[in-house]
Tab-separated table of C-alpha atoms in Angstrom:
chain	number	residue	atom	x	y	z
C	16	MET	CA	100.698	68.678	-15.831
C	17	ASP	CA	98.377	71.190	-17.562
C	18	ILE	CA	96.560	70.426	-20.792
C	19	GLU	CA	98.851	72.529	-23.008
C	20	GLU	CA	101.895	70.657	-21.741
C	21	ARG	CA	100.174	67.308	-22.270
C	22	LEU	CA	99.336	68.307	-25.856
C	23	ARG	CA	102.969	69.285	-26.532
C	24	ASP	CA	104.199	65.981	-25.155
C	25	LYS	CA	101.695	64.100	-27.309
C	26	LEU	CA	102.888	66.035	-30.347
C	27	SER	CA	106.461	64.938	-29.697
C	28	GLU	CA	105.324	61.298	-29.432
C	29	ILE	CA	103.434	61.563	-32.716
C	30	SER	CA	106.380	63.104	-34.552
C	31	ALA	CA	108.708	60.315	-33.412
C	32	ILE	CA	106.318	57.596	-34.583
C	33	LEU	CA	105.642	59.242	-37.940
C	34	GLY	CA	109.388	59.461	-38.474
C	35	THR	CA	109.575	55.661	-38.516
C	36	LYS	CA	106.104	54.621	-39.724
C	37	ALA	CA	105.183	57.130	-42.477
C	38	TYR	CA	106.554	55.098	-45.381
C	39	GLU	CA	104.513	52.053	-44.411
C	40	ASN	CA	101.576	53.944	-45.935
C	41	LYS	CA	101.512	53.216	-49.675
C	42	GLU	CA	98.604	55.517	-50.490
C	43	ILE	CA	99.280	59.111	-51.501
C	44	GLY	CA	96.071	61.153	-50.989
C	45	VAL	CA	95.826	63.954	-48.467
C	46	LEU	CA	93.400	62.213	-46.124
C	47	SER	CA	94.559	58.608	-46.141
C	48	GLY	CA	98.016	58.813	-47.714
C	49	VAL	CA	101.560	60.013	-47.191
C	50	SER	CA	100.939	63.526	-48.520
C	51	GLY	CA	98.787	64.236	-45.456
C	52	ILE	CA	101.665	63.087	-43.248
C	53	ALA	CA	103.917	65.560	-45.078
C	54	LEU	CA	101.538	68.348	-44.039
C	55	PHE	CA	102.117	67.420	-40.400
C	56	GLN	CA	105.873	67.454	-40.840
C	57	PHE	CA	105.972	70.878	-42.502
C	58	TYR	CA	103.642	72.491	-39.947
C	59	TYR	CA	105.519	70.873	-37.057
C	60	SER	CA	108.722	72.325	-38.471
C	61	LYS	CA	107.140	75.778	-38.481
C	62	LEU	CA	105.811	75.371	-34.931
C	63	LEU	CA	109.238	74.379	-33.569
C	64	ASP	CA	111.180	76.638	-35.976
C	65	ASP	CA	113.295	73.594	-36.797
C	66	ASP	CA	114.104	72.869	-40.453
C	67	THR	CA	114.840	69.223	-39.664
C	68	TYR	CA	111.155	68.367	-39.824
C	69	ALA	CA	110.652	70.305	-43.060
C	70	GLU	CA	113.419	68.215	-44.610
C	71	ILE	CA	111.575	65.078	-43.512
C	72	GLY	CA	108.380	66.550	-44.978
C	73	ALA	CA	110.133	67.170	-48.291
C	74	GLU	CA	111.243	63.529	-48.359
C	75	THR	CA	107.685	62.395	-47.612
C	76	ILE	CA	106.030	64.459	-50.341
C	77	THR	CA	108.767	63.333	-52.747
C	78	GLU	CA	107.763	59.759	-51.925
C	79	ALA	CA	104.191	60.574	-53.039
C	80	ILE	CA	105.454	62.002	-56.344
C	81	GLU	CA	107.689	58.975	-56.906
C	82	LEU	CA	104.746	56.632	-56.312
C	83	ILE	CA	102.845	58.462	-59.087
C	84	ASN	CA	105.851	58.154	-61.377
C	85	LYS	CA	106.013	54.434	-60.622
C	86	GLY	CA	102.430	53.968	-61.753
C	87	PHE	CA	100.190	54.770	-58.797
C	88	SER	CA	96.960	55.667	-60.586
C	89	TYR	CA	94.183	55.766	-57.975
C	90	PRO	CA	92.763	59.247	-58.506
C	91	THR	CA	90.628	60.350	-55.523
C	92	PHE	CA	91.093	63.295	-53.179
C	93	CYS	CA	91.071	61.094	-50.083
C	94	THR	CA	93.391	58.339	-51.237
C	95	GLY	CA	95.030	59.282	-54.491
C	96	ILE	CA	96.471	61.702	-57.007
C	97	ALA	CA	94.008	64.603	-56.612
C	98	GLY	CA	94.714	64.753	-52.885
C	99	ALA	CA	98.478	64.568	-53.278
C	100	CYS	CA	98.449	67.314	-55.915
C	101	TRP	CA	96.251	69.452	-53.648
C	102	VAL	CA	98.855	69.074	-50.888
C	103	LEU	CA	101.603	70.249	-53.252
C	104	GLU	CA	99.516	73.348	-53.991
C	105	LEU	CA	98.940	74.057	-50.300
C	106	LEU	CA	102.617	73.598	-49.448
C	107	LYS	CA	103.441	76.086	-52.194
C	108	GLU	CA	100.753	78.505	-50.964
C	109	GLU	CA	102.069	78.338	-47.394
C	110	GLY	CA	105.631	79.010	-48.563
C	111	PHE	CA	106.927	75.604	-47.474
C	112	ILE	CA	108.122	74.651	-50.975
C	113	ALA	CA	108.783	76.476	-54.254
C	114	LEU	CA	107.086	75.217	-57.422
C	115	GLU	CA	106.456	76.616	-60.895
C	116	ASP	CA	102.856	77.022	-62.095
C	117	ASP	CA	103.293	74.245	-64.635
C	118	PHE	CA	105.131	71.820	-62.328
C	119	LEU	CA	102.402	69.223	-62.877
C	120	SER	CA	102.064	67.340	-66.122
C	121	ALA	CA	99.161	68.540	-68.271
C	122	GLU	CA	98.297	64.871	-68.828
C	123	LEU	CA	97.682	64.498	-65.091
C	124	ASP	CA	95.024	67.227	-65.148
C	125	VAL	CA	93.402	65.639	-68.198
C	126	PHE	CA	93.330	62.292	-66.402
C	127	LEU	CA	91.672	63.807	-63.305
C	128	LEU	CA	89.187	65.709	-65.486
C	129	GLU	CA	88.147	62.490	-67.223
C	130	VAL	CA	87.670	60.750	-63.874
C	131	MET	CA	85.584	63.693	-62.659
C	132	LYS	CA	83.425	63.475	-65.782
C	133	SER	CA	82.962	59.754	-65.203
C	134	ASP	CA	81.835	60.355	-61.621
C	135	ILE	CA	79.483	63.086	-62.819
C	136	GLN	CA	77.909	60.581	-65.213
C	137	GLU	CA	77.357	58.273	-62.234
C	138	GLU	CA	76.097	61.239	-60.152
C	139	ASN	CA	78.840	60.457	-57.632
C	140	TYR	CA	79.461	63.826	-55.958
C	141	ASP	CA	81.214	62.391	-52.914
C	142	PHE	CA	83.879	64.783	-51.575
C	143	LEU	CA	86.295	62.091	-50.412
C	144	HIS	CA	85.870	59.627	-53.270
C	145	GLY	CA	84.015	61.337	-56.119
C	146	ALA	CA	83.578	64.405	-58.321
C	147	MET	CA	83.607	67.015	-55.543
C	148	GLY	CA	87.150	66.033	-54.570
C	149	TYR	CA	88.474	66.629	-58.079
C	150	GLY	CA	86.616	69.935	-58.247
C	151	PHE	CA	88.199	70.965	-54.958
C	152	TYR	CA	91.678	70.248	-56.316
C	153	PHE	CA	90.972	72.158	-59.545
C	154	PHE	CA	89.703	75.077	-57.447
C	155	LYS	CA	92.947	75.219	-55.473
C	156	ARG	CA	94.872	75.331	-58.751
C	157	TYR	CA	92.520	78.069	-60.002
C	158	GLN	CA	93.174	80.108	-56.844
C	159	ASN	CA	96.944	79.770	-56.907
C	160	THR	CA	98.039	79.946	-60.523
C	161	THR	CA	99.459	83.183	-61.878
C	162	SER	CA	98.933	81.983	-65.462
C	163	GLU	CA	95.793	83.362	-67.098
C	164	HIS	CA	95.819	80.406	-69.485
C	165	LEU	CA	95.780	77.920	-66.626
C	166	LYS	CA	93.203	79.938	-64.696
C	167	ASP	CA	90.877	79.860	-67.710
C	168	LYS	CA	91.398	76.109	-68.009
C	169	TYR	CA	90.460	75.461	-64.376
C	170	LYS	CA	87.516	77.815	-64.670
C	171	VAL	CA	86.161	75.581	-67.451
C	172	TYR	CA	86.730	72.431	-65.378
C	173	ILE	CA	84.951	73.876	-62.335
C	174	SER	CA	82.085	75.227	-64.438
C	175	LYS	CA	81.509	71.699	-65.760
C	176	LEU	CA	81.036	70.514	-62.195
C	177	ILE	CA	78.664	73.349	-61.255
C	178	LYS	CA	76.545	72.742	-64.365
C	179	ALA	CA	76.443	69.022	-63.610
C	180	LEU	CA	75.351	69.724	-60.038
C	181	ARG	CA	72.592	71.994	-61.273
C	182	HIS	CA	71.452	69.487	-63.906
C	183	SER	CA	71.340	66.505	-61.533
C	184	SER	CA	69.829	68.295	-58.529
C	185	ILE	CA	66.349	67.297	-57.400
C	186	SER	CA	63.997	70.234	-56.897
C	187	CYS	CA	61.276	70.284	-54.269
C	188	ASP	CA	59.268	72.915	-52.407
C	189	GLN	CA	62.041	73.233	-49.820
C	190	GLY	CA	64.950	73.681	-52.260
C	191	VAL	CA	67.327	71.314	-54.078
C	192	TRP	CA	69.171	68.147	-53.082
C	193	TRP	CA	71.070	65.205	-54.597
C	194	LYS	CA	70.561	61.485	-54.335
C	195	SER	CA	73.320	59.378	-52.748
C	196	VAL	CA	73.840	55.703	-52.077
C	197	LEU	CA	73.553	55.568	-48.282
C	198	SER	CA	74.237	51.856	-47.929
C	199	GLU	CA	75.159	49.459	-50.710
C	200	GLU	CA	74.586	46.471	-48.429
C	201	LYS	CA	71.042	47.553	-47.554
C	202	ASN	CA	70.394	49.112	-50.976
C	203	LEU	CA	69.501	52.443	-49.337
C	204	VAL	CA	69.291	55.556	-51.511
C	205	GLY	CA	68.449	59.031	-50.263
C	206	CYS	CA	69.850	62.415	-49.287
C	207	ASN	CA	73.110	62.342	-47.340
C	208	LEU	CA	73.433	65.528	-45.263
C	209	GLY	CA	77.005	64.947	-44.025
C	210	LEU	CA	80.127	66.949	-44.769
C	211	SER	CA	82.249	63.963	-45.798
C	212	HIS	CA	79.942	62.503	-48.443
C	213	GLY	CA	76.804	64.634	-48.689
C	214	VAL	CA	74.981	67.904	-49.274
C	215	SER	CA	76.956	69.859	-46.668
C	216	SER	CA	80.099	69.462	-48.768
C	217	ILE	CA	78.262	70.899	-51.781
C	218	ILE	CA	77.144	73.919	-49.729
C	219	ASN	CA	80.690	74.347	-48.457
C	220	PHE	CA	82.238	74.096	-51.920
C	221	LEU	CA	79.739	76.466	-53.558
C	222	SER	CA	80.320	78.950	-50.719
C	223	ARG	CA	84.004	79.005	-51.625
C	224	LEU	CA	83.266	79.489	-55.323
C	225	VAL	CA	80.629	82.202	-55.034
C	226	VAL	CA	83.103	84.839	-53.807
C	227	TYR	CA	84.786	84.714	-57.241
C	228	GLU	CA	83.203	86.672	-60.068
C	229	ASP	CA	83.963	83.822	-62.478
C	230	PHE	CA	81.553	81.527	-60.598
C	231	TYR	CA	79.103	83.880	-58.890
C	232	GLU	CA	76.329	83.711	-61.467
C	233	GLU	CA	76.470	79.904	-61.769
C	234	ALA	CA	76.875	79.144	-58.079
C	235	HIS	CA	74.832	81.730	-56.166
C	236	LYS	CA	71.309	80.512	-56.881
C	237	LEU	CA	72.280	76.867	-56.501
C	238	LEU	CA	73.892	77.626	-53.150
C	239	SER	CA	70.830	79.497	-51.846
C	240	HIS	CA	68.461	76.705	-52.845
C	241	THR	CA	70.677	74.015	-51.313
C	242	VAL	CA	70.891	75.952	-48.035
C	243	ALA	CA	67.100	76.281	-47.996
C	244	TYR	CA	66.723	72.526	-48.401
C	245	ILE	CA	69.157	71.566	-45.652
C	246	LEU	CA	67.528	73.985	-43.211
C	247	SER	CA	64.204	72.268	-43.932
C	248	CYS	CA	65.775	68.992	-42.744
C	249	LYS	CA	66.253	70.223	-39.188
C	250	ASN	CA	64.810	67.877	-36.594
C	251	ILE	CA	61.372	68.943	-35.373
C	252	ASP	CA	61.266	66.303	-32.652
C	253	LYS	CA	62.653	68.031	-29.535
C	254	SER	CA	63.629	64.673	-28.038
C	255	CYS	CA	66.406	64.423	-30.628
C	256	VAL	CA	69.763	65.414	-29.182
C	257	SER	CA	71.109	66.507	-32.565
C	258	SER	CA	69.722	69.349	-34.672
C	259	PHE	CA	69.960	67.308	-37.882
C	260	PRO	CA	69.711	63.674	-38.921
C	261	ASN	CA	72.488	61.915	-40.821
C	262	TRP	CA	70.321	61.423	-43.893
C	263	PHE	CA	66.891	60.837	-45.372
C	264	VAL	CA	66.110	57.550	-47.070
C	265	TYR	CA	64.412	58.232	-50.399
C	266	LYS	CA	60.674	57.768	-49.818
C	267	GLY	CA	61.450	56.134	-46.485
C	268	GLU	CA	62.672	56.632	-42.945
C	269	ILE	CA	64.586	59.549	-41.477
C	270	ASN	CA	67.832	58.701	-39.674
C	271	ALA	CA	66.944	61.053	-36.815
C	272	ASN	CA	69.896	61.451	-34.438
C	273	SER	CA	73.420	62.002	-35.736
C	274	ARG	CA	76.775	61.583	-34.029
C	275	LEU	CA	78.976	64.467	-32.915
C	276	ALA	CA	81.731	64.416	-35.510
C	277	TRP	CA	83.332	66.049	-38.526
C	278	CYS	CA	82.029	63.483	-41.016
C	279	TYR	CA	78.317	63.471	-40.152
C	280	GLY	CA	75.997	65.600	-38.077
C	281	ASP	CA	75.648	69.096	-36.707
C	282	LEU	CA	79.319	70.150	-36.710
C	283	GLY	CA	79.892	69.652	-40.437
C	284	ILE	CA	76.473	71.056	-41.307
C	285	GLY	CA	76.967	73.992	-38.940
C	286	ILE	CA	80.361	75.104	-40.261
C	287	SER	CA	79.089	74.828	-43.847
C	288	LEU	CA	76.011	76.946	-43.086
C	289	LEU	CA	78.233	79.432	-41.232
C	290	ARG	CA	80.410	79.858	-44.327
C	291	ALA	CA	77.322	80.212	-46.533
C	292	GLY	CA	75.860	82.839	-44.207
C	293	GLU	CA	79.071	84.853	-44.453
C	294	VAL	CA	79.434	84.791	-48.242
C	295	LEU	CA	75.714	85.333	-48.873
C	296	LYS	CA	75.748	88.183	-46.326
C	297	ASP	CA	72.709	86.558	-44.731
C	298	ASP	CA	72.552	87.463	-41.024
C	299	TYR	CA	69.658	85.085	-40.346
C	300	LEU	CA	71.556	82.141	-41.819
C	301	TYR	CA	74.773	83.072	-40.005
C	302	ASN	CA	72.989	83.353	-36.653
C	303	GLU	CA	71.118	80.089	-37.274
C	304	ALA	CA	74.448	78.353	-37.905
C	305	ILE	CA	75.863	79.779	-34.669
C	306	ALA	CA	72.774	78.575	-32.780
C	307	ILE	CA	73.159	75.056	-34.238
C	308	LEU	CA	76.828	74.961	-33.268
C	309	LYS	CA	76.161	76.327	-29.768
C	310	HIS	CA	73.467	73.698	-29.250
C	311	SER	CA	75.983	70.993	-30.132
C	312	THR	CA	78.240	72.080	-27.252
C	313	LYS	CA	75.729	70.589	-24.788
C	314	ARG	CA	76.635	67.085	-25.897
C	315	ARG	CA	79.280	65.987	-23.381
C	316	ASP	CA	78.448	62.284	-23.024
C	317	ILE	CA	80.950	60.358	-25.172
C	318	GLU	CA	78.705	57.338	-25.612
C	319	GLU	CA	75.701	59.435	-26.633
C	320	ALA	CA	77.888	61.469	-29.015
C	321	GLY	CA	79.009	58.261	-30.734
C	322	ILE	CA	82.725	58.866	-30.150
C	323	VAL	CA	84.711	55.637	-29.917
C	324	ASP	CA	88.205	56.756	-30.957
C	325	ALA	CA	90.369	59.854	-31.195
C	326	GLY	CA	90.901	60.687	-34.896
C	327	LEU	CA	89.671	63.655	-36.903
C	328	CYS	CA	86.984	61.941	-38.966
C	329	HIS	CA	84.653	60.763	-36.212
C	330	GLY	CA	86.738	61.002	-33.063
C	331	ALA	CA	87.487	63.282	-30.157
C	332	TYR	CA	90.303	65.285	-31.792
C	333	GLY	CA	88.037	66.137	-34.729
C	334	VAL	CA	85.455	67.568	-32.329
C	335	PHE	CA	88.173	69.377	-30.352
C	336	HIS	CA	89.633	70.893	-33.525
C	337	ILE	CA	86.303	72.186	-34.849
C	338	TYR	CA	85.435	73.909	-31.558
C	339	SER	CA	88.954	75.344	-31.347
C	340	TYR	CA	88.556	76.682	-34.893
C	341	LEU	CA	85.128	78.132	-34.048
C	342	TYR	CA	86.485	79.946	-31.012
C	343	LYS	CA	89.331	81.491	-33.019
C	344	LYS	CA	86.839	82.538	-35.680
C	345	THR	CA	84.008	83.901	-33.498
C	346	LYS	CA	85.571	84.517	-30.049
C	347	ILE	CA	82.426	82.953	-28.540
C	348	GLU	CA	83.504	81.640	-25.143
C	349	ILE	CA	81.417	78.441	-25.132
C	350	PHE	CA	83.393	77.152	-28.120
C	351	LYS	CA	86.675	77.636	-26.240
C	352	GLU	CA	85.355	75.900	-23.132
C	353	THR	CA	84.003	73.006	-25.205
C	354	SER	CA	87.266	72.619	-27.131
C	355	VAL	CA	89.138	72.253	-23.823
C	356	PHE	CA	86.629	69.625	-22.662
C	357	TRP	CA	87.142	67.545	-25.814
C	358	ALA	CA	90.928	68.006	-25.715
C	359	GLN	CA	90.844	66.426	-22.267
C	360	GLN	CA	88.732	63.518	-23.519
C	361	ALA	CA	91.019	63.055	-26.517
C	362	LEU	CA	94.180	62.985	-24.407
C	363	ASP	CA	92.606	60.500	-22.012
C	364	MET	CA	91.959	58.119	-24.929
C	365	GLY	CA	95.688	57.714	-25.627
C	366	VAL	CA	96.150	54.659	-23.429
C	367	HIS	CA	96.520	51.767	-25.891
C	368	LYS	CA	99.899	50.078	-25.515
C	369	ASN	CA	99.605	48.614	-29.014
C	370	GLY	CA	98.566	51.949	-30.514
C	371	PHE	CA	100.525	54.790	-32.104
C	372	ALA	CA	101.126	57.448	-29.401
C	373	GLY	CA	98.519	55.454	-27.464
C	374	TYR	CA	95.820	55.725	-30.147
C	375	LEU	CA	93.890	53.115	-32.121
C	376	VAL	CA	91.243	53.627	-34.813
C	377	PHE	CA	87.933	51.828	-34.385
C	378	LYS	CA	87.278	49.554	-37.391
C	379	GLY	CA	84.439	47.506	-35.937
C	380	THR	CA	84.867	44.400	-38.060
C	381	GLU	CA	85.007	40.851	-36.742
C	382	LYS	CA	88.510	40.496	-38.107
C	383	GLU	CA	89.769	43.850	-36.860
C	384	LYS	CA	88.022	45.880	-34.160
C	385	TYR	CA	90.801	48.449	-33.635
C	386	LYS	CA	94.069	49.207	-35.439
C	387	PRO	CA	96.860	51.804	-35.262
C	388	GLU	CA	96.915	54.311	-38.115
C	389	VAL	CA	99.275	57.076	-39.258
C	390	ASN	CA	97.165	59.032	-41.743
C	391	LEU	CA	95.448	62.416	-41.483
C	392	LEU	CA	91.777	61.429	-41.587
C	393	GLU	CA	91.726	58.826	-38.827
C	394	GLY	CA	95.272	58.504	-37.586
C	395	ILE	CA	97.964	60.302	-35.653
C	396	ALA	CA	99.028	62.721	-38.429
C	397	GLY	CA	95.591	64.347	-38.198
C	398	ILE	CA	95.684	64.279	-34.401
C	399	GLY	CA	99.054	66.017	-34.555
C	400	LEU	CA	97.813	68.672	-36.970
C	401	ALA	CA	94.841	69.427	-34.706
C	402	ILE	CA	97.223	69.917	-31.779
C	403	ILE	CA	99.513	72.149	-33.873
C	404	SER	CA	96.583	74.374	-34.889
C	405	HIS	CA	95.603	74.733	-31.231
C	406	LEU	CA	99.114	75.585	-30.028
C	407	ALA	CA	100.446	77.618	-32.963
C	408	PRO	CA	100.749	81.423	-32.772
C	409	PHE	CA	100.121	81.449	-36.547
C	410	ASP	CA	97.139	80.503	-38.721
C	411	THR	CA	97.116	77.096	-40.370
C	412	LYS	CA	95.410	76.138	-43.626
C	413	TRP	CA	95.796	72.353	-43.647
C	414	ASP	CA	92.176	71.832	-42.517
C	415	GLU	CA	90.891	73.197	-45.815
C	416	CYS	CA	91.245	69.550	-46.855
C	417	LEU	CA	88.393	68.853	-44.399
C	418	LEU	CA	86.390	71.886	-45.605
C	419	ILE	CA	86.859	73.591	-42.217
C	420	SER	CA	89.010	76.733	-42.673
């Protein structure tokens, strides 16, 4: 059986399990909740040209809305309301559902704005769980609305975030950066370079904003200075297998080698620098990003790469999906060859009899080392979406929620 056939079979397994297990998830955000599962169902419907799965997707996203109406109030992009509302916008943008511009309650936007302001006060710019996630949702609304009134409103919201980023940034000779809590248990504070929680997400977000005249003046200089800083963090020690560390501890040690993953390390940094190079029209930066990403393709040892499960966040399908995306974007052959390698590794991981479609997520706690999971970030919905993007004859936008496309 060839790899394409194996991927199609795995997709069918995933769909069947999500059909029975989706509603066991009582979170609603795009990455860890049911709205991310709805994305799988709508895209699977398009891949198969079968409306049955779109109908299931409509039921799933309705479940997310009903949970909000019943009092679900957790706000974040990963887990809560901001993520679910972002999914509704993407489904509308992709033509999967029809919604009016004002389909969301104005009070919901006010609530998310107040939470964003609170996180800004705490200097919590985490993409998954902090201010960046709310800004990303507001940006999607800004992009999609046909109402000038609403567009002006979201422009104000986003400008608040840019100004806060500028105000709280730390300037140094190399550029600008932001402090993050790296470990609450160890009381570590420093600069997180990762895409999931750190400076790479800020570069990625600003790169999306700077192409709009409304944000160019505010975002351009900040973007350039942040790029300069992250480039200065590149490992000098040639014995390091990764180009970048995970983070720097404030006035302390450098966490030198990073895993091969979406969440931390060279892949997330590389795709963010690639986007910045494009929008800044900076050939040096673009080529540097390509070189970083090409270098990462040499890492084929699973243990060295730190890959212990299959999901998108830090697993084999996340690596496969990023290289598949890079090949489609650049047509550079090494990215295609590497995506096939990691697809093979990912398929070979699906052997757990107590898993979903053979997959378990590594949790690493004494109480729970591995567990099955349905969501997009770590579970089989995300695995399924990665497979769909690889097989589909059409472009997919779902991975915007991971700051990839």
